[in-house]
PDB file of C-alpha atoms in Angstrom:
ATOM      1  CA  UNK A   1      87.128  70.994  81.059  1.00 72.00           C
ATOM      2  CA  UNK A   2      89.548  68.049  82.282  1.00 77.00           C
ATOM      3  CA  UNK A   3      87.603  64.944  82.262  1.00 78.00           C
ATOM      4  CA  UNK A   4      90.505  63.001  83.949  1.00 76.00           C
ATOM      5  CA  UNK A   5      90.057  65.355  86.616  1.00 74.00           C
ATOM      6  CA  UNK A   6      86.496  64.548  86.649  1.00 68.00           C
ATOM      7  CA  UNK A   7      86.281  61.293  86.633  1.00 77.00           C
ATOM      8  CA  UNK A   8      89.754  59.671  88.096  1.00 76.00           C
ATOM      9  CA  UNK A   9      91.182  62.772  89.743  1.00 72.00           C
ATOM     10  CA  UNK A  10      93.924  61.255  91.923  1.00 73.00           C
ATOM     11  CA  UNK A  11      92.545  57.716  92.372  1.00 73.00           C
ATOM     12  CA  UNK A  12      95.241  54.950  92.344  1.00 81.00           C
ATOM     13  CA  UNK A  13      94.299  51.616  90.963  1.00 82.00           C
ATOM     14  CA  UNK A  14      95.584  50.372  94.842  1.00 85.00           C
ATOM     15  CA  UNK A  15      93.037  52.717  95.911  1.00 80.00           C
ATOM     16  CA  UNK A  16      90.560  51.674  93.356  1.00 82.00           C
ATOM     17  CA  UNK A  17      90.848  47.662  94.529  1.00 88.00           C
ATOM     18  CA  UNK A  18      90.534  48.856  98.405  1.00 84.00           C
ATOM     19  CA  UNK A  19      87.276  50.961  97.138  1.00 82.00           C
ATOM     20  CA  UNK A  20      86.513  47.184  96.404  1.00 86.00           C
ATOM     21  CA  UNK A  21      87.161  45.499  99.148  1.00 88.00           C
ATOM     22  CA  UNK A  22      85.584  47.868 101.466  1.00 84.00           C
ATOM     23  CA  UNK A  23      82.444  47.567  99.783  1.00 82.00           C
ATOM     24  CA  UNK A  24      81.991  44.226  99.778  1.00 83.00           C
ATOM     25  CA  UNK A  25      82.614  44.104 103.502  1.00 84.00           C
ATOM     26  CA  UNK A  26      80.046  46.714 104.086  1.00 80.00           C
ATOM     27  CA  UNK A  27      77.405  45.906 101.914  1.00 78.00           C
ATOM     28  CA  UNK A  28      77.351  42.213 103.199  1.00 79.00           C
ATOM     29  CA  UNK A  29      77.652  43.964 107.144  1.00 78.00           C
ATOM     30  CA  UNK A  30      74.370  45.805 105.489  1.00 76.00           C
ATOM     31  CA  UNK A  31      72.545  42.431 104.793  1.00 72.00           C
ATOM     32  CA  UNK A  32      73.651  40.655 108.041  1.00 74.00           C
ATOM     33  CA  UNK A  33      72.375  43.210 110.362  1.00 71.00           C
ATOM     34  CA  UNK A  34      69.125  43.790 108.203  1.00 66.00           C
ATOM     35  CA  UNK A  35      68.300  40.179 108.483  1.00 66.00           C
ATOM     36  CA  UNK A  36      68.717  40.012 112.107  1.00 64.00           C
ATOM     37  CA  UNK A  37      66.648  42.815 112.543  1.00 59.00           C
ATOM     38  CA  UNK A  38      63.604  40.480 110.645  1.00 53.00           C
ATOM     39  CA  UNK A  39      63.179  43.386 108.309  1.00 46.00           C
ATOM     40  CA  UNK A  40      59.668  42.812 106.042  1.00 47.00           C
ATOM     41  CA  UNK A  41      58.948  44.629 102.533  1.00 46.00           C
ATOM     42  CA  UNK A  42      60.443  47.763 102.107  1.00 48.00           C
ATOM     43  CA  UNK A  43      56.756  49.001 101.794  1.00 50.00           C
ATOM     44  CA  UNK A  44      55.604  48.085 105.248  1.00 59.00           C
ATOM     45  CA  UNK A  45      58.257  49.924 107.374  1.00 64.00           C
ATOM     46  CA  UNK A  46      57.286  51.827 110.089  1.00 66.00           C
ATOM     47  CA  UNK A  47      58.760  55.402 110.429  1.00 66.00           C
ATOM     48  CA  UNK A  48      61.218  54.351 113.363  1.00 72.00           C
ATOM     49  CA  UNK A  49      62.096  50.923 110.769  1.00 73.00           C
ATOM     50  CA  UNK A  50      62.845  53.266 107.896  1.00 73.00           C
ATOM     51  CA  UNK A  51      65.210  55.581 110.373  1.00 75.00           C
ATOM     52  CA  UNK A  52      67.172  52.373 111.185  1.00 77.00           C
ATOM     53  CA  UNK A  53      67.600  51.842 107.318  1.00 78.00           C
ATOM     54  CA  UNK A  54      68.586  55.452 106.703  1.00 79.00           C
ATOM     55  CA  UNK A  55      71.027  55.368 109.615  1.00 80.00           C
ATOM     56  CA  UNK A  56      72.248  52.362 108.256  1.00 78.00           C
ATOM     57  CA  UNK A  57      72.650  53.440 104.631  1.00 80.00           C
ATOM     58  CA  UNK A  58      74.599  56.576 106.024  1.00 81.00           C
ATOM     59  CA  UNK A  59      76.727  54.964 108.394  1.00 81.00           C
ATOM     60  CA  UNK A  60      78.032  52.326 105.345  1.00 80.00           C
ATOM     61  CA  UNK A  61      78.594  55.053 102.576  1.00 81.00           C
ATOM     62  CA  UNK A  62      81.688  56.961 103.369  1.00 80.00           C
ATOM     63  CA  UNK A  63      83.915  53.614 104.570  1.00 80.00           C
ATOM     64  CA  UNK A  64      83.401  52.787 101.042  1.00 78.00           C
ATOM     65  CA  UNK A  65      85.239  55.066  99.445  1.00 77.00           C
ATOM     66  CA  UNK A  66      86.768  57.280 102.440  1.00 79.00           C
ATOM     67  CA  UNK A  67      90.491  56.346 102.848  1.00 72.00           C
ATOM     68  CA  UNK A  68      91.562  57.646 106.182  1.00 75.00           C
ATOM     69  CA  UNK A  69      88.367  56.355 107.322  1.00 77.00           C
ATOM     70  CA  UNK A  70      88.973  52.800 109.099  1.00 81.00           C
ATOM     71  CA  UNK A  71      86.208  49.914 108.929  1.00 82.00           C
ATOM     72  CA  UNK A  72      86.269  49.237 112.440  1.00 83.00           C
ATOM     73  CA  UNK A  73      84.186  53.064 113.393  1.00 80.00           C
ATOM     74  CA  UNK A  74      81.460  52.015 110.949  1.00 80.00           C
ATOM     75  CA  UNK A  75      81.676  48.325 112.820  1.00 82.00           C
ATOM     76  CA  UNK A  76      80.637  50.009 116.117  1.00 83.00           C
ATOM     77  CA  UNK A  77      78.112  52.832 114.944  1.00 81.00           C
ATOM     78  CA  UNK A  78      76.205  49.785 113.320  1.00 80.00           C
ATOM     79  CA  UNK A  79      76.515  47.562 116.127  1.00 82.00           C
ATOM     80  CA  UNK A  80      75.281  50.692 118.270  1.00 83.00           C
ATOM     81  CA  UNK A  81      72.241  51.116 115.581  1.00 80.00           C
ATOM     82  CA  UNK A  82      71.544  47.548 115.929  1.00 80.00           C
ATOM     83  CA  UNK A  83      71.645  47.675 119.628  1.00 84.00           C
ATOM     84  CA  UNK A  84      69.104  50.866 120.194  1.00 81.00           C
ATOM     85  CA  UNK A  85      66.726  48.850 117.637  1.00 80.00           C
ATOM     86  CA  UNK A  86      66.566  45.907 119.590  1.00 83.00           C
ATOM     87  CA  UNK A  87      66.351  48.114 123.074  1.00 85.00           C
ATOM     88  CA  UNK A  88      63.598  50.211 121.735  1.00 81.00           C
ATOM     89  CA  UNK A  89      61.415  47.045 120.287  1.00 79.00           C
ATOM     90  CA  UNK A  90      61.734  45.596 123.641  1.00 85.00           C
ATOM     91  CA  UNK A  91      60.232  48.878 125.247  1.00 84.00           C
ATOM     92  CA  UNK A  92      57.697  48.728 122.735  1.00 80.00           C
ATOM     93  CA  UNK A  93      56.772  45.394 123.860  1.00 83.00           C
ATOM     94  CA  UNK A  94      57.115  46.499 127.315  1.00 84.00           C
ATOM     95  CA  UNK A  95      54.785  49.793 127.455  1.00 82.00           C
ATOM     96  CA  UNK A  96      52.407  50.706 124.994  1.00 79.00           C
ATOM     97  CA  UNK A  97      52.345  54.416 125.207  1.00 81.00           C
ATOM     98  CA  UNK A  98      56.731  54.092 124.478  1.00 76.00           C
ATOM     99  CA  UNK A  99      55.154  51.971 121.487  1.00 75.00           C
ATOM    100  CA  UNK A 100      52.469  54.443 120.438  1.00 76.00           C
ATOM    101  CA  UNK A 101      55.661  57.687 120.510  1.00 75.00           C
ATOM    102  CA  UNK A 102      57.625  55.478 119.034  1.00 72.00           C
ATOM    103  CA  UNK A 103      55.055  54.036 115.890  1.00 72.00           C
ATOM    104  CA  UNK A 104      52.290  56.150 116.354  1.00 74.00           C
ATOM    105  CA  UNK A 105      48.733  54.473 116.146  1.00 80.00           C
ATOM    106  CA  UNK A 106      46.525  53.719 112.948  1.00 83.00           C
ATOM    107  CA  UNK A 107      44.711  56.707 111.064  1.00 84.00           C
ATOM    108  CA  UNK A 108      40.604  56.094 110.098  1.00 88.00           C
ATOM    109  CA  UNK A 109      40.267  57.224 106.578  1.00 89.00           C
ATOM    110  CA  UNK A 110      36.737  55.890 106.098  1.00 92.00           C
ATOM    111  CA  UNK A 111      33.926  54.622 108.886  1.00 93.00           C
ATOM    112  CA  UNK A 112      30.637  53.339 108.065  1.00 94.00           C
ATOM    113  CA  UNK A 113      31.079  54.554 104.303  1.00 93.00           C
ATOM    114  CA  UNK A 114      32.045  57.897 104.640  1.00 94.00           C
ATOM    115  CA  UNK A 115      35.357  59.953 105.078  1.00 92.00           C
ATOM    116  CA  UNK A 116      36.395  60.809 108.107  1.00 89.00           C
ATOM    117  CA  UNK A 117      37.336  64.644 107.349  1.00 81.00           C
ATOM    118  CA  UNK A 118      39.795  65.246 110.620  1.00 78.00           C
ATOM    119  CA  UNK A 119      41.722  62.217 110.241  1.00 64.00           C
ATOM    120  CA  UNK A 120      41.901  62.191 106.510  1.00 67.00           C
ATOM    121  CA  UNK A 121      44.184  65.805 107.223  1.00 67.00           C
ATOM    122  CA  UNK A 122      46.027  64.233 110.184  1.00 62.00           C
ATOM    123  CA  UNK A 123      47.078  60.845 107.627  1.00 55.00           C
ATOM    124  CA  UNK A 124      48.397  64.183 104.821  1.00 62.00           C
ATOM    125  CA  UNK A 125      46.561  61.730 101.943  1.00 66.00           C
ATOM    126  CA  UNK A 126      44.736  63.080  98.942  1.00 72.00           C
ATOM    127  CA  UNK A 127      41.467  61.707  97.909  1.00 76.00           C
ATOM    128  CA  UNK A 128      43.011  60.381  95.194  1.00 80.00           C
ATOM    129  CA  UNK A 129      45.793  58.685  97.240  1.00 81.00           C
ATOM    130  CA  UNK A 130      43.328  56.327  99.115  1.00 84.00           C
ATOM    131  CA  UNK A 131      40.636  55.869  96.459  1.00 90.00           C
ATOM    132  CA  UNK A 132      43.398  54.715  94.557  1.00 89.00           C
ATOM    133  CA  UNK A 133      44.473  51.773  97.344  1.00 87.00           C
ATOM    134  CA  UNK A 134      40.475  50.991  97.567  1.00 90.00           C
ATOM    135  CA  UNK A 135      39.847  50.372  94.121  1.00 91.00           C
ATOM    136  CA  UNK A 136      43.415  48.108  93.942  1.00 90.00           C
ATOM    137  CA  UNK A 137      41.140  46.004  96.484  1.00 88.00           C
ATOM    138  CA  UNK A 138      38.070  45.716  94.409  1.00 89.00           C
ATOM    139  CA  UNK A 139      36.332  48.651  95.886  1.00 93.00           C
ATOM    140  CA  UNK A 140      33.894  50.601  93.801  1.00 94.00           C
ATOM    141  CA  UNK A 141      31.965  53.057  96.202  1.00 95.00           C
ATOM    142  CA  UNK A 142      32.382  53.761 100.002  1.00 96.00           C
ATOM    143  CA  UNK A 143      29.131  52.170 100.314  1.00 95.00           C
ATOM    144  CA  UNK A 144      31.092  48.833 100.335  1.00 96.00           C
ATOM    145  CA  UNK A 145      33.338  50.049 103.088  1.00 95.00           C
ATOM    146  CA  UNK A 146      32.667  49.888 106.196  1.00 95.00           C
ATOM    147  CA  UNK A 147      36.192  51.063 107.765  1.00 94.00           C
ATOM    148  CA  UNK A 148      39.349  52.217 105.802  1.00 91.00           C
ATOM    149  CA  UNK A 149      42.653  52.250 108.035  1.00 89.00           C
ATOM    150  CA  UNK A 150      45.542  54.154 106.938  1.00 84.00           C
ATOM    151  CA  UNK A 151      48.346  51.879 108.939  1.00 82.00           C
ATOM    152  CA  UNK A 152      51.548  52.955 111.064  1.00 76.00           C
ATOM    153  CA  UNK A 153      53.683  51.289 108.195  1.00 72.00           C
ATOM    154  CA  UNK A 154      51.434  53.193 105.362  1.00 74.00           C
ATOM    155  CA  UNK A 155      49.428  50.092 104.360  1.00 79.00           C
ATOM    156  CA  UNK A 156      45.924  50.892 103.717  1.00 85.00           C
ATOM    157  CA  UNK A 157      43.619  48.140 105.778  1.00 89.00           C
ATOM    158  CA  UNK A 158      39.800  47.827 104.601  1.00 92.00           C
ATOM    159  CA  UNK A 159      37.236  45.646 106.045  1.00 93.00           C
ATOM    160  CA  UNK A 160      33.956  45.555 103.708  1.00 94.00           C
ATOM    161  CA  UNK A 161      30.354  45.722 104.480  1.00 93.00           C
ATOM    162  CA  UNK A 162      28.881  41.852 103.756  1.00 91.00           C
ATOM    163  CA  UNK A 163      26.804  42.153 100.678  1.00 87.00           C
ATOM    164  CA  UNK A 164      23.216  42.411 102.141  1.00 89.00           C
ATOM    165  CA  UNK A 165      24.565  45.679 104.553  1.00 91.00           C
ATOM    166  CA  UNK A 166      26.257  47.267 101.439  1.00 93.00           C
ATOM    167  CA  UNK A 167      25.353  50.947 101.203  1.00 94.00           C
ATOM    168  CA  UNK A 168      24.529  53.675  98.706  1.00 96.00           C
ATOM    169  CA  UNK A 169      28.215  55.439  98.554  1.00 96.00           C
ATOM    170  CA  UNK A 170      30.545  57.730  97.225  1.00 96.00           C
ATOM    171  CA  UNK A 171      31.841  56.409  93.816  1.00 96.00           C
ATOM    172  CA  UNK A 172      35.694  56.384  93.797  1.00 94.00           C
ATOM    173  CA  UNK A 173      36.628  55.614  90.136  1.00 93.00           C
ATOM    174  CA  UNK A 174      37.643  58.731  88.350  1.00 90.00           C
ATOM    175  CA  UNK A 175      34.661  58.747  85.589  1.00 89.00           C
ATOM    176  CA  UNK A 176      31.696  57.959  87.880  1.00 90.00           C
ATOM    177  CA  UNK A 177      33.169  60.490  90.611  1.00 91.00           C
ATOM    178  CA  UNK A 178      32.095  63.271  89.284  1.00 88.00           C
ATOM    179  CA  UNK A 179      29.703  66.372  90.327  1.00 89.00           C
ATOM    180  CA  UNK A 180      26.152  66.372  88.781  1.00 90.00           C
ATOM    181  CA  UNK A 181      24.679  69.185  86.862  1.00 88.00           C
ATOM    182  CA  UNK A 182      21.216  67.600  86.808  1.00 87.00           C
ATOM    183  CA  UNK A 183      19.398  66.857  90.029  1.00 89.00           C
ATOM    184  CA  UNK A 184      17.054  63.523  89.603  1.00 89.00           C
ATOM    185  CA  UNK A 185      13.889  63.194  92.299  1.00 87.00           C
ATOM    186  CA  UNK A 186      14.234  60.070  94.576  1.00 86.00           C
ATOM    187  CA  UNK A 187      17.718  59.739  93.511  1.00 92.00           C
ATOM    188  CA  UNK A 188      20.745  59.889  96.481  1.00 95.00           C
ATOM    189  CA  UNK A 189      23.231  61.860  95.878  1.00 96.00           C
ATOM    190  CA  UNK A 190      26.947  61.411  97.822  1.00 96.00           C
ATOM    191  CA  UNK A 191      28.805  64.389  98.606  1.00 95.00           C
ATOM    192  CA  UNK A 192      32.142  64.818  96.854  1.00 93.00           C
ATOM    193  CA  UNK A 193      33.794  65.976  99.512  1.00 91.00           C
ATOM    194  CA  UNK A 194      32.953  63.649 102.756  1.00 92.00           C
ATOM    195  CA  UNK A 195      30.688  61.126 101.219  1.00 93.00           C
ATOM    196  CA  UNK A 196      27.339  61.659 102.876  1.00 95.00           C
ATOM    197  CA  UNK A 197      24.637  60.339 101.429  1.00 96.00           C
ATOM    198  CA  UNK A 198      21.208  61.794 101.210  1.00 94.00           C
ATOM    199  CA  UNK A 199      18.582  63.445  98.604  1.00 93.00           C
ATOM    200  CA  UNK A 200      19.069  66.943  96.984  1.00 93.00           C
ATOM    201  CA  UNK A 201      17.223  69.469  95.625  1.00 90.00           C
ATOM    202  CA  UNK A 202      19.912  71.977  93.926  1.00 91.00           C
ATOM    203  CA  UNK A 203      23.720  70.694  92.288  1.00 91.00           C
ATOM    204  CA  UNK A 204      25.338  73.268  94.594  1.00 91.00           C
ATOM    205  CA  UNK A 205      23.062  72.105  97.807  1.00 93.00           C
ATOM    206  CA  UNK A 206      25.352  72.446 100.934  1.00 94.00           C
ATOM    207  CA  UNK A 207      26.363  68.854 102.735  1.00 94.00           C
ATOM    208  CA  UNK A 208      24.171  68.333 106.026  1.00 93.00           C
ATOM    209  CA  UNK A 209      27.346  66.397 107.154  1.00 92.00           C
ATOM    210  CA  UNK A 210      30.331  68.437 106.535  1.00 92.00           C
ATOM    211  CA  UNK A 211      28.806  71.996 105.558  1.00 91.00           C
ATOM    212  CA  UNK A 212      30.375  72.739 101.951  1.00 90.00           C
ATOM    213  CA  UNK A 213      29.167  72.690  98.971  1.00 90.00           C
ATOM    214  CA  UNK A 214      31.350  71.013  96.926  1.00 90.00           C
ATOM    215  CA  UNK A 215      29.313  68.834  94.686  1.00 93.00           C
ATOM    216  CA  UNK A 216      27.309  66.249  94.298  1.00 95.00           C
ATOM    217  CA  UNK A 217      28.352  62.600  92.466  1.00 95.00           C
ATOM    218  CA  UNK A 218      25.319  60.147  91.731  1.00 94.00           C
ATOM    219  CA  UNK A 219      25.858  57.500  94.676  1.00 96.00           C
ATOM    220  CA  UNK A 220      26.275  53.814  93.689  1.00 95.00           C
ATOM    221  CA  UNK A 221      25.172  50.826  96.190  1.00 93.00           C
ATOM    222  CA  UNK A 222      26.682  47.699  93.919  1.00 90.00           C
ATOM    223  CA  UNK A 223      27.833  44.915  95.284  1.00 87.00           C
ATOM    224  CA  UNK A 224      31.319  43.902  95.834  1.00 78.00           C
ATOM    225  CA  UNK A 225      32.950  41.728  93.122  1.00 67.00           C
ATOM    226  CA  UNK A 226      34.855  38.880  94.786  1.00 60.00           C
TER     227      UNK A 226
END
């Protein structure tokens, strides 16, 4: 194994200093176009924001370290990226449905304390995905939710029921949610699954909501802890 070959092959230390030079020009074209686009965090980027940074990341890497490839073709291509951004914000600005292709619209994970099922597939999240952004916000049950948005730019948005409307709920930290064994009388019971509340006779009862039998997890109606 030649580990010249590997490493250096037939760089030239002339070639080496360009490598240099060229990316320092590009990465600082990188930050000058990404602040004039008034990029946020990295975590709130839309899907057509994050295909501007992917475009841009792709367009900067080969004039790096390509030699034959000149500065001025990435130069345009980015100035052509930048351009399309700002045309398609201004449609977006301009019609809503161009907006609505172009960002798509918010998903409802939760409603009045309980999962919305068809949406919950549509947003491709695990239960364990959004219980985990809920309880980052102090959330203990879906009883103290009264709507859970899954954004466009993958932030999860939740507006709480005021403490004297808080419900009996769906417990979402990992010891209390789980299914019963033993069935209590006059005690609610949330379904596992969609978070219905209501009383049971039998641990394997089907859900009058969602129609599976999936378990049942003792439902909590605590307050929220400010």
């Amino acid at each position: 194994m030649d580990w010249i070959s590997i490493f250096i092959y037939d760089t030239t230390w002339a070639f080496a200093a360009e490598i240099v030079i060229r990316t320092t020009i590009m990465f600082c074209l990188i930050i000058l176009l990404l602040r004039s686009t008034g990029k946020r965090g990295i975590r709130q980027l839309s899907i057509f924001e994050l295909t501007i940074i992917l475009a841009l990341g792709s367009i900067a890497g080969d004039p790096m370290f390509t030699e034959d490839l000149p500065l001025i073709q990435a130069v345009l291509i980015m100035s052509l990226v930048l351009f399309l951004y700002r045309l398609f914000t201004w449609f977006s600005t301009k019609h809503k449905l161009f907006e609505l292709l172009l960002e798509g619209k918010p998903t409802y994970i939760v409603e009045n304390g309980m999962l919305i099922m068809e949406d919950v597939k549509k947003g491709k999240m695990s239960h364990d995905e959004f219980f985990s952004e809920m309880r980052q916000q102090g959330v203990r049950h879906l009883g103290q939710v009264e709507v859970g948005l899954l954004e466009t730019d993958g932030e999860f948005s939740v507006l709480l029921f005021p403490h004297e409307d808080t419900q009996y709920g769906l417990p979402i930290f990992p010891k209390e949610f789980q299914a019963t064994k033993a069935i209590k009388d006059g005690q609610l019971y949330a379904c596992v699954h969609c978070g219905y509340v209501e009383c049971i006779s039998a641990p394997n009862e089907e859900c009058n909501r969602c129609h599976l039998s999936r378990g049942w997890a003792k439902a909590l109606n605590n307050k929220i802890v400010n």
